[in-house]
Short mmCIF file of C-alpha atoms in Angstrom, two decimals:
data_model
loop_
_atom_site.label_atom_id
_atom_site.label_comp_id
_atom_site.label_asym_id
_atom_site.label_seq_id
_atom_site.Cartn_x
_atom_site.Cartn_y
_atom_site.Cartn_z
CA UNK A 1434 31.16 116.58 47.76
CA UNK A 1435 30.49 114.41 51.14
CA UNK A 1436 31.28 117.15 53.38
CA UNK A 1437 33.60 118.01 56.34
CA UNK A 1438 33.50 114.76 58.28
CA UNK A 1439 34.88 114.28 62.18
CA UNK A 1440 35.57 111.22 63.70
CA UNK A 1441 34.77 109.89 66.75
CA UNK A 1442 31.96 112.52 67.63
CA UNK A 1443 32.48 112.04 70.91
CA UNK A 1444 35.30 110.94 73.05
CA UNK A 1445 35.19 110.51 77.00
CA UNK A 1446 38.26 109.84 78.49
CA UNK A 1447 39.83 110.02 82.05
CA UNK A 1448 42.52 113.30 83.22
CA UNK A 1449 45.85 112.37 81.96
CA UNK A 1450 44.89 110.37 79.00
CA UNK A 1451 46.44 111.08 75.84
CA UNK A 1452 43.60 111.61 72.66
CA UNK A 1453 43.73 111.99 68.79
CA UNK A 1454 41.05 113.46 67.04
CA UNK A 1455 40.81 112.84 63.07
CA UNK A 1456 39.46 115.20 60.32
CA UNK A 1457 38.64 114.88 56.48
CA UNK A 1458 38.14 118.28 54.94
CA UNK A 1459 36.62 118.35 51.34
CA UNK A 1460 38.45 116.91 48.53
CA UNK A 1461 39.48 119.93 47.04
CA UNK A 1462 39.95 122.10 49.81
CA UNK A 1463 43.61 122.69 50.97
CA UNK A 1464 42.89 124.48 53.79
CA UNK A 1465 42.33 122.89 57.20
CA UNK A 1466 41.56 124.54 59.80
CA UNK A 1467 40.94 123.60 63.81
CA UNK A 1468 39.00 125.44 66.30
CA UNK A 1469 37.52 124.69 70.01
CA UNK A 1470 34.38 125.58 71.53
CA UNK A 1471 33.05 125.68 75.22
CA UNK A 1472 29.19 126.48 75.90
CA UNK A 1473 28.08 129.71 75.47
CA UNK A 1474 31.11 130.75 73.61
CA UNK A 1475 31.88 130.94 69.79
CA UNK A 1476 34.54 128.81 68.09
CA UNK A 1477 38.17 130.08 68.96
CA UNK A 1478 40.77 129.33 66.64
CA UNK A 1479 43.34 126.61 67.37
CA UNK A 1480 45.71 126.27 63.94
CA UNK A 1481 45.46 125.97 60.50
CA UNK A 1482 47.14 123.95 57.72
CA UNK A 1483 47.76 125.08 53.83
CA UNK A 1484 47.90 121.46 52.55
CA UNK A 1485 50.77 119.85 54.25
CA UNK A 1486 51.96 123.24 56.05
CA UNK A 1487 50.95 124.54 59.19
CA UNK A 1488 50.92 127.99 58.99
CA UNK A 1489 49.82 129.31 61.94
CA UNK A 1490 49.18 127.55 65.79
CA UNK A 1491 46.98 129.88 68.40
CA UNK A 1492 49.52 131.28 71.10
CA UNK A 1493 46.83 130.34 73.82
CA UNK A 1494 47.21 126.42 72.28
CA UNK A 1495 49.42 124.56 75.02
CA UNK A 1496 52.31 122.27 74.19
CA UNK A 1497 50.13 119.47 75.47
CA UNK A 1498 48.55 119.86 71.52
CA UNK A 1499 49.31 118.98 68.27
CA UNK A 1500 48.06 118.55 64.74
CA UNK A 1501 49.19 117.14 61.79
CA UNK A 1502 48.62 116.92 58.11
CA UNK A 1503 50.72 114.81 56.77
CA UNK A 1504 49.60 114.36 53.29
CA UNK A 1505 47.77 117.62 52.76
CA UNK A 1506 44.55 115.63 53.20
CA UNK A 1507 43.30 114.75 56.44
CA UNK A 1508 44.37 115.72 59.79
CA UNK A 1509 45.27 114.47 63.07
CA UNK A 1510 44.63 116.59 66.64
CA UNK A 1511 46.34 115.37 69.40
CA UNK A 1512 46.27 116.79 72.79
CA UNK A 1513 48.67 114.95 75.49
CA UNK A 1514 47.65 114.31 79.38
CA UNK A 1515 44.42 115.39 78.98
CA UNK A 1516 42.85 118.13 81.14
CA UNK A 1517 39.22 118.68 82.63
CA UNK A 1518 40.14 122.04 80.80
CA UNK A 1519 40.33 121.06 77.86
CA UNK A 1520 36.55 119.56 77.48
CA UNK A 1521 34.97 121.44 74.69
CA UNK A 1522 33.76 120.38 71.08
CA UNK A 1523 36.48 120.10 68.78
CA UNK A 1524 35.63 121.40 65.30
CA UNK A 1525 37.35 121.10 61.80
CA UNK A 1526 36.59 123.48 59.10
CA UNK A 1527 38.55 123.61 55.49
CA UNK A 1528 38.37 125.95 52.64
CA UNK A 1529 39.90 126.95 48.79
CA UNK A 1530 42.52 129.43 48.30
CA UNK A 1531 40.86 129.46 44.64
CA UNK A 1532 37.59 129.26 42.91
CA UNK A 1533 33.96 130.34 43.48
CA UNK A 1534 34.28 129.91 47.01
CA UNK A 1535 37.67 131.13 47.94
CA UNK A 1536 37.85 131.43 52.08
CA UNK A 1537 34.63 130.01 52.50
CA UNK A 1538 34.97 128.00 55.64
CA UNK A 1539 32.58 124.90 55.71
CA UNK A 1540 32.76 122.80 59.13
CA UNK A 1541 32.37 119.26 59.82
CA UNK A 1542 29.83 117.84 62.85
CA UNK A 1543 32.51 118.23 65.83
CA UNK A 1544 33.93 115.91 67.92
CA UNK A 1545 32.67 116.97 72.05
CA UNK A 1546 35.79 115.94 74.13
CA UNK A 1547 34.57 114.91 77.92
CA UNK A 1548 37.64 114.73 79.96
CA UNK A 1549 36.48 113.02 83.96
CA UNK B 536 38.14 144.80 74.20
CA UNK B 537 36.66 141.89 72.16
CA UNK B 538 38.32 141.13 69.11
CA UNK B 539 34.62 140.88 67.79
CA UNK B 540 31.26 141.22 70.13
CA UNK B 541 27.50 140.78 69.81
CA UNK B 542 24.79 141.00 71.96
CA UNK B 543 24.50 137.47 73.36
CA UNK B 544 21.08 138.00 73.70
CA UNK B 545 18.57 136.43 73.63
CA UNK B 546 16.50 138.26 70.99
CA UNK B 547 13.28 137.16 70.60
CA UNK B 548 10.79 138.52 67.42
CA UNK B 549 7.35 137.13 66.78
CA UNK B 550 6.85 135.09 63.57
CA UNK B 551 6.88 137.05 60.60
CA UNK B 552 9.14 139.82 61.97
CA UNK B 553 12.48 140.79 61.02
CA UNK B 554 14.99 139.93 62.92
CA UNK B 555 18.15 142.53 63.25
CA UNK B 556 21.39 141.07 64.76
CA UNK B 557 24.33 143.15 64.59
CA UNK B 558 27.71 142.90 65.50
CA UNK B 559 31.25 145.05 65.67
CA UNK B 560 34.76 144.31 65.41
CA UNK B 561 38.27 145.93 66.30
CA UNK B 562 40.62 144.77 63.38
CA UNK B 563 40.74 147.74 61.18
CA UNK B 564 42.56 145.16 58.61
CA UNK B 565 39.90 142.67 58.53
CA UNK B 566 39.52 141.62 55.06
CA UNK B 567 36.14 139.43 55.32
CA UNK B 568 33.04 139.16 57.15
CA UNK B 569 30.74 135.50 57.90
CA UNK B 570 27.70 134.92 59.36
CA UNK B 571 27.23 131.56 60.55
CA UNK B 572 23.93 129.59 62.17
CA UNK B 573 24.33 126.77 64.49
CA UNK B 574 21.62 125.27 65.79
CA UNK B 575 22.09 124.04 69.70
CA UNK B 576 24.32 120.56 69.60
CA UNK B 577 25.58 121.09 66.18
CA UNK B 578 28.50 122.82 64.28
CA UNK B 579 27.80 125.93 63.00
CA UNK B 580 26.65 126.30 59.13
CA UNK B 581 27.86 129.37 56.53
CA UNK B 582 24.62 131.07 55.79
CA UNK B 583 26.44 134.56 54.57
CA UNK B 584 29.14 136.10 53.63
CA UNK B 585 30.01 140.11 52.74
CA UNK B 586 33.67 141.07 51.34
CA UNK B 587 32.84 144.92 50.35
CA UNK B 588 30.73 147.92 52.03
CA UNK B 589 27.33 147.96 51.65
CA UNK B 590 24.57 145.31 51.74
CA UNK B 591 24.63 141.82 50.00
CA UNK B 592 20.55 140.03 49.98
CA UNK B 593 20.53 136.28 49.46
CA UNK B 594 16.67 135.03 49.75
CA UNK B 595 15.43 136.21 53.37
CA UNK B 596 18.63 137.02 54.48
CA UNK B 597 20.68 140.47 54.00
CA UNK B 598 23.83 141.24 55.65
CA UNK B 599 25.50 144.58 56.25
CA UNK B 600 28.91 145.88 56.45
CA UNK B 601 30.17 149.52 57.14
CA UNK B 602 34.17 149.34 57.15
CA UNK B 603 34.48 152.71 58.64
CA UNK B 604 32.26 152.11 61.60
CA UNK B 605 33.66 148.63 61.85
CA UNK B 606 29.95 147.13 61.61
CA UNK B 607 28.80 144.17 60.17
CA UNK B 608 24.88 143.09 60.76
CA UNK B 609 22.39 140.35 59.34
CA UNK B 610 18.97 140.97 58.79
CA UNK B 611 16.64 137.71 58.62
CA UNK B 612 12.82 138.93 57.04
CA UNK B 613 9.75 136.95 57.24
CA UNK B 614 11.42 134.99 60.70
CA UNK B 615 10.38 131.56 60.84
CA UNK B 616 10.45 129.69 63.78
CA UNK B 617 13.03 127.51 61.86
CA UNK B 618 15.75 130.45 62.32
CA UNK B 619 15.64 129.63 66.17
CA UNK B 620 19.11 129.35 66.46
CA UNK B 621 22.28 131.19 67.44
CA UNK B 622 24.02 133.05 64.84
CA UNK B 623 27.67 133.61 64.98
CA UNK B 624 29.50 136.55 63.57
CA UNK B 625 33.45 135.49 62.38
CA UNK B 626 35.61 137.48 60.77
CA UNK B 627 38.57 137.36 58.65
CA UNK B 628 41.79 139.02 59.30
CA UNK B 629 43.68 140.49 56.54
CA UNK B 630 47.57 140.04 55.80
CA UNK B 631 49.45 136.74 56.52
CA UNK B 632 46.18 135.53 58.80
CA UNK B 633 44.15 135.79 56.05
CA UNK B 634 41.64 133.01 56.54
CA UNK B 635 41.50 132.75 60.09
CA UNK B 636 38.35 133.45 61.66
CA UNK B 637 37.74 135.33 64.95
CA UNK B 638 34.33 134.15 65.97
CA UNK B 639 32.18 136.65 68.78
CA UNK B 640 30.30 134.91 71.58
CA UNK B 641 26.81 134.81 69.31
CA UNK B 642 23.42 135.96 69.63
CA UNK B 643 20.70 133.61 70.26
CA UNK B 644 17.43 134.40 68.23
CA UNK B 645 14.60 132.99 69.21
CA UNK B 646 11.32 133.22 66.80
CA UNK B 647 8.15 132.47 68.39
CA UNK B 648 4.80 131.45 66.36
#
């Protein structure tokens, strides 16, 4: 069990720049989950994926993102013409739907987004 | 209103103290109830977790949950200044969200020697 891992950790880029963010939950968790976080603020959900299915997207998430799972194993965050809005760390969490630890949520390090 | 609130703090207890951070919530259908640390610059880390009323003690830490007052709290004894941190209160909705966490602001603790 390696853990939640997040890659890059952190991404600069300039307004209007499209970025993808990767995540690899742990092996046998098939949920994946995404959430955003600005200073002084706790994590705020963004969407969530039951191995290849996305079951449910944020209604505050703009049209500008999207996330994928193809393979019910890692996933993909992209967000499209990038915003000074939408600097914040990015953070990946997954879970079981079965076992010892059903629901437990378990994040990886984050990926801070800087957008100039 | 907040989906879930704390008092942001800061709370500050001297070494050796417990500290008491508490925290409420709206969703009468909330299923389950986390308690996460994160320490400044990192993620934050599952430390606890409470599914029924009543208390649940793991080592130094003991959280709380009252259903009917919609309360859940954590109670760190014996505060180290290792538990500097703030400590994030999520919880689960029930039904077809089930799983999705609704995270309040968090309360900074700060432990002094």
């Amino acid at each position: 069990d390696t853990g939640v891992s997040q890659d890059p950790r952190h991404k600069i880029t300039k307004r209007g720049q499209n970025v993808t963010f990767r995540c690899d939950p742990i092996s046998e968790h098939n949920r994946l989950y995404w959430y955003r976080q600005t200073l002084g603020q706790g994590p705020e959900f963004l969407t969530y994926f039951q191995n290849e299915a996305q079951l449910e997207k944020s209604r505050l998430l703009s049209d500008r993102f999207s996330a994928e799972r193809p393979k019910g194993s890692f996933s993909t965050l992209e967000i499209q013409r990038t915003e000074q809005g939408d600097s914040a760390m990015y953070l990946c969490a997954s879970s079981s739907t079965s076992g010892r630890h059903v629901y437990e949520q378990y994040f990886g390090p984050g990926t801070r987004l800087t957008v100039t | 209103q907040k989906e879930v609130e704390q008092n942001s703090g800061p709370l500050s207890v001297p070494e050796g103290a417990i500290a008491s951070l508490n925290c409420t919530y709206s969703d009468r259908g909330s299923q389950s109830f986390f308690w996460y640390r994160q320490y400044s610059g990192k993620s934050p880390e599952l430390i606890m977790f409470i599914y029924s009323n009543g208390d649940k003690e793991d080592g130094r830490f003991t959280a709380q949950l009252n259903k009917a007052s919609q309360y859940v709290s954590l109670l760190i004894r014996d505060s180290q200044p290792s538990d500097s941190a703030t400590y994030l209160c999520a919880v689960s909705a029930g039904g077809t969200s089930y799983g999705k966490l609704t995270f309040g602001q968090g309360t900074i603790l700060t432990v002094h020697p």
